[in-house]
């Protein structure tokens, strides 16, 4: 997790959230970072941004063609997610005056492409992709593991977001494992996702928030199976068939980090994006892409062998992969 530009080498913000149990003055650290970065970029802006990542167009700008190409070539079996993400990201980033931050909540079983699509979005907005100083990833079980520190996590999370948006208004925050997050924690950032002109002089309306969760995966699968049993095409499933059921389901799920959250209650999440379970043909596409990414020619024997090794459900029909494409890379290692 990266908080400030590398030029400010001595900042205290490099401490992981889970380890930062000592009372520290995050406000002072952020203030020092902002002042020093402002001095460098204000005095020598062109020179600074030529060699060091900064919050300017040459480092932070949407590549719409690249986004569309990556979604088409790397994300398989997710026609709804492709359409929603492409429209939402393009509409938000081309709007000169958005009313609130872009907030997407991605739902589905493991291995269906939620992390992949987050990576694709980051790589087509930030020149350094996920390694950008302006892209920040939080993993619930890593950064917020202890229930007894809930109040501390709330304060610290607010400080991290406030400090980073101050440094770059076009910051991206990715929250993984939302289904494992402590209930009530995510409400701490509710003000930053709302329709405010600014909060304490900081404008949050240009930031991007992405939530990843397995919650809702069961309901998505039920609807997909129902379409299959009725003889309908997978591509006939539309966002309207799933979105309202997803939002209600995660809001009422006590095992979800969104349980009774004000983010849903106040309609602050722009899109609930469903990720459908992957079929055998999609697993084969994942294997083919993995071989291509490693510089190998397509080997149909390897592709079929890896796809055949995956387990599928329901027991009788065996339509969907239990793990999606999650273990494809590991299985390809074995054959190579």
mmCIF file of C-alpha atoms in Angstrom:
data_model
loop_
_atom_site.group_PDB
_atom_site.id
_atom_site.type_symbol
_atom_site.label_atom_id
_atom_site.label_comp_id
_atom_site.label_asym_id
_atom_site.label_seq_id
_atom_site.Cartn_x
_atom_site.Cartn_y
_atom_site.Cartn_z
ATOM 1 C CA UNK A 1 0.000 0.000 0.000
ATOM 2 C CA UNK A 2 1.507 3.288 -1.127
ATOM 3 C CA UNK A 3 0.591 6.574 0.427
ATOM 4 C CA UNK A 4 2.836 9.373 -0.854
ATOM 5 C CA UNK A 5 5.262 10.042 -3.723
ATOM 6 C CA UNK A 6 8.656 8.377 -3.398
ATOM 7 C CA UNK A 7 10.338 11.786 -3.347
ATOM 8 C CA UNK A 8 9.330 12.155 0.290
ATOM 9 C CA UNK A 9 11.523 9.349 1.558
ATOM 10 C CA UNK A 10 11.336 9.844 5.290
ATOM 11 C CA UNK A 11 7.574 9.930 5.823
ATOM 12 C CA UNK A 12 5.961 7.847 8.526
ATOM 13 C CA UNK A 13 3.095 6.749 6.314
ATOM 14 C CA UNK A 14 4.806 3.553 5.184
ATOM 15 C CA UNK A 15 3.741 1.690 8.348
ATOM 16 C CA UNK A 16 1.097 -0.994 7.583
ATOM 17 C CA UNK A 17 -2.315 -0.348 9.096
ATOM 18 C CA UNK A 18 -2.294 -3.571 11.079
ATOM 19 C CA UNK A 19 1.050 -2.736 12.681
ATOM 20 C CA UNK A 20 0.334 0.899 13.469
ATOM 21 C CA UNK A 21 -0.909 0.437 17.009
ATOM 22 C CA UNK A 22 1.196 3.207 18.517
ATOM 23 C CA UNK A 23 -0.554 6.596 18.678
ATOM 24 C CA UNK A 24 1.015 8.649 15.874
ATOM 25 C CA UNK A 25 0.153 12.001 14.430
ATOM 26 C CA UNK A 26 -1.015 11.102 10.955
ATOM 27 C CA UNK A 27 -2.072 14.699 10.401
ATOM 28 C CA UNK A 28 1.482 15.967 10.898
ATOM 29 C CA UNK A 29 2.934 13.320 8.605
ATOM 30 C CA UNK A 30 0.412 14.077 5.878
ATOM 31 C CA UNK A 31 1.011 17.794 6.319
ATOM 32 C CA UNK A 32 4.766 17.389 5.898
ATOM 33 C CA UNK A 33 4.243 15.205 2.822
ATOM 34 C CA UNK A 34 1.860 17.697 1.278
ATOM 35 C CA UNK A 35 4.130 20.662 1.972
ATOM 36 C CA UNK A 36 7.271 19.035 0.591
ATOM 37 C CA UNK A 37 5.557 17.602 -2.458
ATOM 38 C CA UNK A 38 3.877 20.944 -3.083
ATOM 39 C CA UNK A 39 7.248 22.699 -2.859
ATOM 40 C CA UNK A 40 8.857 20.349 -5.362
ATOM 41 C CA UNK A 41 5.998 20.324 -7.842
ATOM 42 C CA UNK A 42 5.337 24.035 -7.443
ATOM 43 C CA UNK A 43 8.949 25.140 -7.916
ATOM 44 C CA UNK A 44 10.073 22.692 -10.579
ATOM 45 C CA UNK A 45 6.831 21.135 -11.901
ATOM 46 C CA UNK A 46 7.973 20.093 -15.382
ATOM 47 C CA UNK A 47 11.321 18.772 -14.226
ATOM 48 C CA UNK A 48 9.798 16.937 -11.270
ATOM 49 C CA UNK A 49 7.046 15.278 -13.305
ATOM 50 C CA UNK A 50 9.483 14.229 -16.012
ATOM 51 C CA UNK A 51 11.393 11.923 -13.696
ATOM 52 C CA UNK A 52 8.991 11.321 -10.807
ATOM 53 C CA UNK A 53 5.367 10.239 -10.829
ATOM 54 C CA UNK A 54 3.058 13.141 -10.097
ATOM 55 C CA UNK A 55 -0.665 13.762 -10.227
ATOM 56 C CA UNK A 56 -0.634 15.153 -13.760
ATOM 57 C CA UNK A 57 -1.959 13.981 -17.133
ATOM 58 C CA UNK A 58 1.297 12.324 -18.249
ATOM 59 C CA UNK A 59 0.990 9.972 -15.278
ATOM 60 C CA UNK A 60 -2.739 9.916 -14.553
ATOM 61 C CA UNK A 61 -5.059 9.836 -17.562
ATOM 62 C CA UNK A 62 -7.655 7.444 -18.962
ATOM 63 C CA UNK A 63 -6.617 5.259 -21.893
ATOM 64 C CA UNK A 64 -10.087 4.378 -23.131
ATOM 65 C CA UNK A 65 -8.855 2.289 -26.073
ATOM 66 C CA UNK A 66 -6.534 0.334 -23.818
ATOM 67 C CA UNK A 67 -9.290 -0.210 -21.251
ATOM 68 C CA UNK A 68 -11.684 -1.584 -23.866
ATOM 69 C CA UNK A 69 -9.003 -3.785 -25.440
ATOM 70 C CA UNK A 70 -7.909 -5.249 -22.100
ATOM 71 C CA UNK A 71 -11.485 -5.950 -21.046
ATOM 72 C CA UNK A 72 -12.150 -7.735 -24.349
ATOM 73 C CA UNK A 73 -8.911 -9.731 -24.409
ATOM 74 C CA UNK A 74 -8.259 -10.551 -20.752
ATOM 75 C CA UNK A 75 -11.623 -10.782 -18.969
ATOM 76 C CA UNK A 76 -13.681 -13.826 -19.953
ATOM 77 C CA UNK A 77 -17.329 -14.678 -19.424
ATOM 78 C CA UNK A 78 -18.243 -11.336 -17.833
ATOM 79 C CA UNK A 79 -20.282 -9.422 -20.391
ATOM 80 C CA UNK A 80 -22.153 -7.465 -17.703
ATOM 81 C CA UNK A 81 -18.994 -6.394 -15.843
ATOM 82 C CA UNK A 82 -17.324 -5.302 -19.083
ATOM 83 C CA UNK A 83 -20.248 -3.108 -20.112
ATOM 84 C CA UNK A 84 -20.805 -1.565 -16.703
ATOM 85 C CA UNK A 85 -17.138 -0.841 -15.934
ATOM 86 C CA UNK A 86 -16.382 0.604 -19.372
ATOM 87 C CA UNK A 87 -19.358 2.982 -19.241
ATOM 88 C CA UNK A 88 -18.904 3.921 -15.591
ATOM 89 C CA UNK A 89 -15.166 4.615 -15.775
ATOM 90 C CA UNK A 90 -15.347 6.482 -19.082
ATOM 91 C CA UNK A 91 -18.350 8.553 -18.000
ATOM 92 C CA UNK A 92 -16.763 9.469 -14.694
ATOM 93 C CA UNK A 93 -13.295 10.347 -15.979
ATOM 94 C CA UNK A 94 -14.587 12.439 -18.890
ATOM 95 C CA UNK A 95 -16.926 14.410 -16.616
ATOM 96 C CA UNK A 96 -15.182 17.694 -15.763
ATOM 97 C CA UNK A 97 -17.342 18.184 -12.673
ATOM 98 C CA UNK A 98 -18.477 14.907 -11.053
ATOM 99 C CA UNK A 99 -20.876 15.286 -8.127
ATOM 100 C CA UNK A 100 -19.331 12.463 -6.096
ATOM 101 C CA UNK A 101 -16.500 9.902 -6.298
ATOM 102 C CA UNK A 102 -16.940 6.883 -8.539
ATOM 103 C CA UNK A 103 -17.880 3.952 -6.304
ATOM 104 C CA UNK A 104 -18.083 0.415 -7.693
ATOM 105 C CA UNK A 105 -18.864 -2.749 -5.740
ATOM 106 C CA UNK A 106 -17.783 -5.978 -7.481
ATOM 107 C CA UNK A 107 -19.447 -9.234 -6.412
ATOM 108 C CA UNK A 108 -18.989 -12.896 -7.322
ATOM 109 C CA UNK A 109 -17.234 -16.147 -6.480
ATOM 110 C CA UNK A 110 -13.468 -16.330 -6.268
ATOM 111 C CA UNK A 111 -11.584 -16.544 -9.558
ATOM 112 C CA UNK A 112 -14.238 -14.834 -11.662
ATOM 113 C CA UNK A 113 -12.207 -11.693 -12.441
ATOM 114 C CA UNK A 114 -12.827 -9.096 -9.714
ATOM 115 C CA UNK A 115 -9.144 -8.521 -8.932
ATOM 116 C CA UNK A 116 -8.275 -8.725 -12.612
ATOM 117 C CA UNK A 117 -10.720 -5.994 -13.594
ATOM 118 C CA UNK A 118 -9.407 -3.761 -10.791
ATOM 119 C CA UNK A 119 -5.910 -4.260 -12.202
ATOM 120 C CA UNK A 120 -7.108 -3.463 -15.722
ATOM 121 C CA UNK A 121 -8.772 -0.247 -14.542
ATOM 122 C CA UNK A 122 -5.634 0.869 -12.681
ATOM 123 C CA UNK A 123 -3.338 0.067 -15.610
ATOM 124 C CA UNK A 124 -5.435 2.166 -17.986
ATOM 125 C CA UNK A 125 -5.650 5.223 -15.748
ATOM 126 C CA UNK A 126 -2.261 5.284 -14.018
ATOM 127 C CA UNK A 127 0.964 4.948 -15.967
ATOM 128 C CA UNK A 128 2.410 2.813 -13.153
ATOM 129 C CA UNK A 129 -0.744 0.716 -12.761
ATOM 130 C CA UNK A 130 -1.171 -0.920 -9.372
ATOM 131 C CA UNK A 131 2.343 0.237 -8.465
ATOM 132 C CA UNK A 132 1.281 3.867 -8.728
ATOM 133 C CA UNK A 133 1.613 5.992 -5.610
ATOM 134 C CA UNK A 134 -1.990 7.015 -6.204
ATOM 135 C CA UNK A 135 -3.471 3.495 -6.152
ATOM 136 C CA UNK A 136 -4.050 2.108 -2.656
ATOM 137 C CA UNK A 137 -5.116 -1.438 -1.850
ATOM 138 C CA UNK A 138 -6.592 -2.602 1.438
ATOM 139 C CA UNK A 139 -7.121 -6.271 2.302
ATOM 140 C CA UNK A 140 -9.516 -6.771 5.209
ATOM 141 C CA UNK A 141 -7.785 -9.756 6.789
ATOM 142 C CA UNK A 142 -4.368 -8.091 6.481
ATOM 143 C CA UNK A 143 -5.022 -4.462 7.349
ATOM 144 C CA UNK A 144 -8.040 -4.768 9.670
ATOM 145 C CA UNK A 145 -7.610 -8.145 11.439
ATOM 146 C CA UNK A 146 -8.442 -7.320 15.076
ATOM 147 C CA UNK A 147 -12.060 -6.551 16.139
ATOM 148 C CA UNK A 148 -10.844 -4.803 19.294
ATOM 149 C CA UNK A 149 -9.143 -2.124 17.190
ATOM 150 C CA UNK A 150 -12.268 -1.205 15.212
ATOM 151 C CA UNK A 151 -12.348 2.393 16.460
ATOM 152 C CA UNK A 152 -8.634 2.806 15.750
ATOM 153 C CA UNK A 153 -9.053 1.393 12.232
ATOM 154 C CA UNK A 154 -11.860 3.858 11.509
ATOM 155 C CA UNK A 155 -9.755 6.864 12.500
ATOM 156 C CA UNK A 156 -6.699 5.598 10.686
ATOM 157 C CA UNK A 157 -8.632 4.776 7.506
ATOM 158 C CA UNK A 158 -10.042 8.291 7.427
ATOM 159 C CA UNK A 159 -6.552 9.748 7.811
ATOM 160 C CA UNK A 160 -5.090 7.584 5.042
ATOM 161 C CA UNK A 161 -7.815 8.564 2.588
ATOM 162 C CA UNK A 162 -7.773 12.232 3.559
ATOM 163 C CA UNK A 163 -3.984 12.423 3.220
ATOM 164 C CA UNK A 164 -3.814 10.644 -0.113
ATOM 165 C CA UNK A 165 -6.661 12.573 -1.746
ATOM 166 C CA UNK A 166 -4.968 15.760 -0.567
ATOM 167 C CA UNK A 167 -1.825 14.654 -2.438
ATOM 168 C CA UNK A 168 -3.739 13.541 -5.537
ATOM 169 C CA UNK A 169 -7.477 14.151 -6.037
ATOM 170 C CA UNK A 170 -7.504 11.362 -8.657
ATOM 171 C CA UNK A 171 -6.597 8.664 -6.138
ATOM 172 C CA UNK A 172 -7.943 5.117 -6.349
ATOM 173 C CA UNK A 173 -8.787 2.990 -3.300
ATOM 174 C CA UNK A 174 -9.381 -0.765 -3.652
ATOM 175 C CA UNK A 175 -10.938 -2.657 -0.729
ATOM 176 C CA UNK A 176 -10.530 -6.420 -1.104
ATOM 177 C CA UNK A 177 -12.297 -9.129 0.941
ATOM 178 C CA UNK A 178 -15.222 -6.901 1.866
ATOM 179 C CA UNK A 179 -17.101 -10.039 2.923
ATOM 180 C CA UNK A 180 -14.510 -10.470 5.693
ATOM 181 C CA UNK A 181 -14.442 -6.843 6.846
ATOM 182 C CA UNK A 182 -15.746 -5.985 10.300
ATOM 183 C CA UNK A 183 -19.291 -4.646 10.192
ATOM 184 C CA UNK A 184 -19.421 -0.894 10.617
ATOM 185 C CA UNK A 185 -15.814 -0.201 9.606
ATOM 186 C CA UNK A 186 -16.521 0.877 6.048
ATOM 187 C CA UNK A 187 -19.064 3.459 7.299
ATOM 188 C CA UNK A 188 -16.081 5.490 8.454
ATOM 189 C CA UNK A 189 -15.495 6.655 4.866
ATOM 190 C CA UNK A 190 -19.147 7.441 4.140
ATOM 191 C CA UNK A 191 -18.614 11.252 4.135
ATOM 192 C CA UNK A 192 -15.927 10.893 1.439
ATOM 193 C CA UNK A 193 -18.332 9.094 -0.903
ATOM 194 C CA UNK A 194 -21.199 11.534 -0.467
ATOM 195 C CA UNK A 195 -22.312 14.531 -2.528
ATOM 196 C CA UNK A 196 -20.193 17.169 -0.781
ATOM 197 C CA UNK A 197 -18.436 20.013 -2.542
ATOM 198 C CA UNK A 198 -15.523 19.506 -0.167
ATOM 199 C CA UNK A 199 -14.839 18.312 3.376
ATOM 200 C CA UNK A 200 -12.457 20.406 5.397
ATOM 201 C CA UNK A 201 -11.155 21.994 2.218
ATOM 202 C CA UNK A 202 -10.403 18.623 0.563
ATOM 203 C CA UNK A 203 -12.315 17.667 -2.602
ATOM 204 C CA UNK A 204 -13.059 13.940 -2.865
ATOM 205 C CA UNK A 205 -15.304 14.021 -5.948
ATOM 206 C CA UNK A 206 -12.523 12.957 -8.345
ATOM 207 C CA UNK A 207 -11.451 9.852 -6.399
ATOM 208 C CA UNK A 208 -12.327 6.248 -7.259
ATOM 209 C CA UNK A 209 -13.410 3.599 -4.742
ATOM 210 C CA UNK A 210 -13.674 -0.090 -5.675
ATOM 211 C CA UNK A 211 -14.978 -2.770 -3.319
ATOM 212 C CA UNK A 212 -14.394 -6.490 -3.961
ATOM 213 C CA UNK A 213 -16.514 -9.141 -2.290
ATOM 214 C CA UNK A 214 -17.518 -12.798 -2.557
ATOM 215 C CA UNK A 215 -20.823 -11.852 -0.934
ATOM 216 C CA UNK A 216 -23.686 -12.306 -3.364
ATOM 217 C CA UNK A 217 -21.891 -15.028 -5.300
ATOM 218 C CA UNK A 218 -24.468 -17.645 -4.336
ATOM 219 C CA UNK A 219 -27.380 -15.491 -5.497
ATOM 220 C CA UNK A 220 -25.610 -14.681 -8.785
ATOM 221 C CA UNK A 221 -25.057 -18.399 -9.402
ATOM 222 C CA UNK A 222 -28.711 -19.206 -8.675
ATOM 223 C CA UNK A 223 -29.875 -16.690 -11.264
ATOM 224 C CA UNK A 224 -27.310 -17.882 -13.828
ATOM 225 C CA UNK A 225 -28.412 -21.507 -13.308
ATOM 226 C CA UNK A 226 -32.045 -20.527 -13.671
ATOM 227 C CA UNK A 227 -31.268 -18.932 -17.044
ATOM 228 C CA UNK A 228 -29.375 -22.069 -18.095
ATOM 229 C CA UNK A 229 -32.166 -24.431 -17.065
ATOM 230 C CA UNK A 230 -34.660 -22.362 -19.053
ATOM 231 C CA UNK A 231 -32.476 -22.691 -22.150
ATOM 232 C CA UNK A 232 -31.588 -19.000 -22.241
ATOM 233 C CA UNK A 233 -28.186 -17.749 -23.307
ATOM 234 C CA UNK A 234 -25.719 -16.589 -20.676
ATOM 235 C CA UNK A 235 -25.446 -13.283 -22.529
ATOM 236 C CA UNK A 236 -29.195 -12.714 -22.010
ATOM 237 C CA UNK A 237 -28.559 -12.041 -18.310
ATOM 238 C CA UNK A 238 -28.646 -8.278 -17.774
ATOM 239 C CA UNK A 239 -27.579 -6.008 -14.919
ATOM 240 C CA UNK A 240 -31.225 -5.341 -14.027
ATOM 241 C CA UNK A 241 -31.680 -9.069 -13.327
ATOM 242 C CA UNK A 242 -29.042 -8.974 -10.603
ATOM 243 C CA UNK A 243 -28.216 -5.510 -9.249
ATOM 244 C CA UNK A 244 -31.170 -4.945 -6.901
ATOM 245 C CA UNK A 245 -30.938 -8.498 -5.557
ATOM 246 C CA UNK A 246 -27.227 -7.992 -4.914
ATOM 247 C CA UNK A 247 -27.612 -4.725 -3.024
ATOM 248 C CA UNK A 248 -30.392 -6.091 -0.815
ATOM 249 C CA UNK A 249 -28.531 -9.347 -0.252
ATOM 250 C CA UNK A 250 -25.240 -7.837 0.916
ATOM 251 C CA UNK A 251 -27.040 -5.191 2.998
ATOM 252 C CA UNK A 252 -28.844 -7.900 4.972
ATOM 253 C CA UNK A 253 -25.912 -10.334 5.145
ATOM 254 C CA UNK A 254 -24.371 -10.270 8.633
ATOM 255 C CA UNK A 255 -21.209 -11.872 7.237
ATOM 256 C CA UNK A 256 -20.722 -8.985 4.808
ATOM 257 C CA UNK A 257 -18.747 -5.814 5.502
ATOM 258 C CA UNK A 258 -21.726 -4.027 3.936
ATOM 259 C CA UNK A 259 -24.158 -5.293 6.582
ATOM 260 C CA UNK A 260 -26.615 -2.440 7.277
ATOM 261 C CA UNK A 261 -24.043 0.025 5.977
ATOM 262 C CA UNK A 262 -25.020 3.627 5.269
ATOM 263 C CA UNK A 263 -23.148 3.358 1.949
ATOM 264 C CA UNK A 264 -25.987 1.224 0.619
ATOM 265 C CA UNK A 265 -28.757 2.796 2.698
ATOM 266 C CA UNK A 266 -27.860 6.258 1.346
ATOM 267 C CA UNK A 267 -27.357 5.004 -2.247
ATOM 268 C CA UNK A 268 -23.691 6.007 -2.367
ATOM 269 C CA UNK A 269 -22.531 2.959 -4.353
ATOM 270 C CA UNK A 270 -22.934 3.797 -8.031
ATOM 271 C CA UNK A 271 -22.966 0.246 -9.384
ATOM 272 C CA UNK A 272 -23.210 -3.251 -7.938
ATOM 273 C CA UNK A 273 -21.318 -5.242 -10.561
ATOM 274 C CA UNK A 274 -22.088 -8.998 -10.720
ATOM 275 C CA UNK A 275 -19.450 -11.505 -11.837
ATOM 276 C CA UNK A 276 -20.992 -14.672 -13.237
ATOM 277 C CA UNK A 277 -19.568 -18.130 -12.457
ATOM 278 C CA UNK A 278 -17.188 -19.312 -15.188
ATOM 279 C CA UNK A 279 -17.862 -22.257 -17.475
ATOM 280 C CA UNK A 280 -15.469 -24.806 -18.973
ATOM 281 C CA UNK A 281 -15.019 -22.727 -22.140
ATOM 282 C CA UNK A 282 -14.003 -19.701 -20.074
ATOM 283 C CA UNK A 283 -11.427 -21.725 -18.152
ATOM 284 C CA UNK A 284 -9.893 -22.752 -21.481
ATOM 285 C CA UNK A 285 -9.677 -19.088 -22.479
ATOM 286 C CA UNK A 286 -7.928 -18.314 -19.182
ATOM 287 C CA UNK A 287 -5.357 -21.051 -19.842
ATOM 288 C CA UNK A 288 -4.776 -19.762 -23.359
ATOM 289 C CA UNK A 289 -4.247 -16.213 -22.048
ATOM 290 C CA UNK A 290 -1.856 -17.477 -19.355
ATOM 291 C CA UNK A 291 0.280 -19.253 -21.977
ATOM 292 C CA UNK A 292 0.262 -16.142 -24.154
ATOM 293 C CA UNK A 293 1.263 -13.898 -21.231
ATOM 294 C CA UNK A 294 4.261 -16.155 -20.576
ATOM 295 C CA UNK A 295 5.380 -16.039 -24.197
ATOM 296 C CA UNK A 296 4.370 -19.608 -25.091
ATOM 297 C CA UNK A 297 2.507 -20.696 -28.176
ATOM 298 C CA UNK A 298 -1.003 -22.030 -27.743
ATOM 299 C CA UNK A 299 -0.889 -25.712 -26.874
ATOM 300 C CA UNK A 300 -4.338 -27.270 -27.142
ATOM 301 C CA UNK A 301 -3.262 -30.334 -25.183
ATOM 302 C CA UNK A 302 -2.166 -28.209 -22.218
ATOM 303 C CA UNK A 303 -5.280 -26.033 -22.464
ATOM 304 C CA UNK A 304 -7.613 -29.038 -22.368
ATOM 305 C CA UNK A 305 -5.604 -30.816 -19.667
ATOM 306 C CA UNK A 306 -5.681 -27.832 -17.317
ATOM 307 C CA UNK A 307 -9.379 -27.172 -17.942
ATOM 308 C CA UNK A 308 -10.185 -30.840 -17.326
ATOM 309 C CA UNK A 309 -8.372 -30.777 -13.972
ATOM 310 C CA UNK A 310 -10.662 -28.090 -12.588
ATOM 311 C CA UNK A 311 -13.721 -29.167 -10.611
ATOM 312 C CA UNK A 312 -17.200 -28.115 -11.680
ATOM 313 C CA UNK A 313 -20.690 -27.800 -10.182
ATOM 314 C CA UNK A 314 -23.596 -28.566 -9.782
ATOM 315 C CA UNK A 315 -22.809 -32.222 -9.221
ATOM 316 C CA UNK A 316 -25.007 -33.497 -12.042
ATOM 317 C CA UNK A 317 -24.610 -30.806 -14.708
ATOM 318 C CA UNK A 318 -21.018 -29.722 -13.906
ATOM 319 C CA UNK A 319 -21.475 -26.339 -15.586
ATOM 320 C CA UNK A 320 -19.420 -23.911 -13.506
ATOM 321 C CA UNK A 321 -15.859 -24.019 -12.232
ATOM 322 C CA UNK A 322 -15.650 -24.075 -8.421
ATOM 323 C CA UNK A 323 -12.600 -21.798 -8.410
ATOM 324 C CA UNK A 324 -13.189 -19.946 -11.650
ATOM 325 C CA UNK A 325 -9.736 -19.332 -13.105
ATOM 326 C CA UNK A 326 -8.118 -18.901 -9.683
ATOM 327 C CA UNK A 327 -5.656 -21.818 -9.898
ATOM 328 C CA UNK A 328 -5.030 -21.765 -13.647
ATOM 329 C CA UNK A 329 -1.561 -20.208 -13.337
ATOM 330 C CA UNK A 330 -0.447 -22.854 -10.818
ATOM 331 C CA UNK A 331 -1.714 -25.709 -12.975
ATOM 332 C CA UNK A 332 0.010 -24.261 -16.045
ATOM 333 C CA UNK A 333 3.280 -24.291 -14.044
ATOM 334 C CA UNK A 334 2.952 -28.062 -13.738
ATOM 335 C CA UNK A 335 2.655 -28.617 -17.496
ATOM 336 C CA UNK A 336 5.422 -26.200 -18.429
#
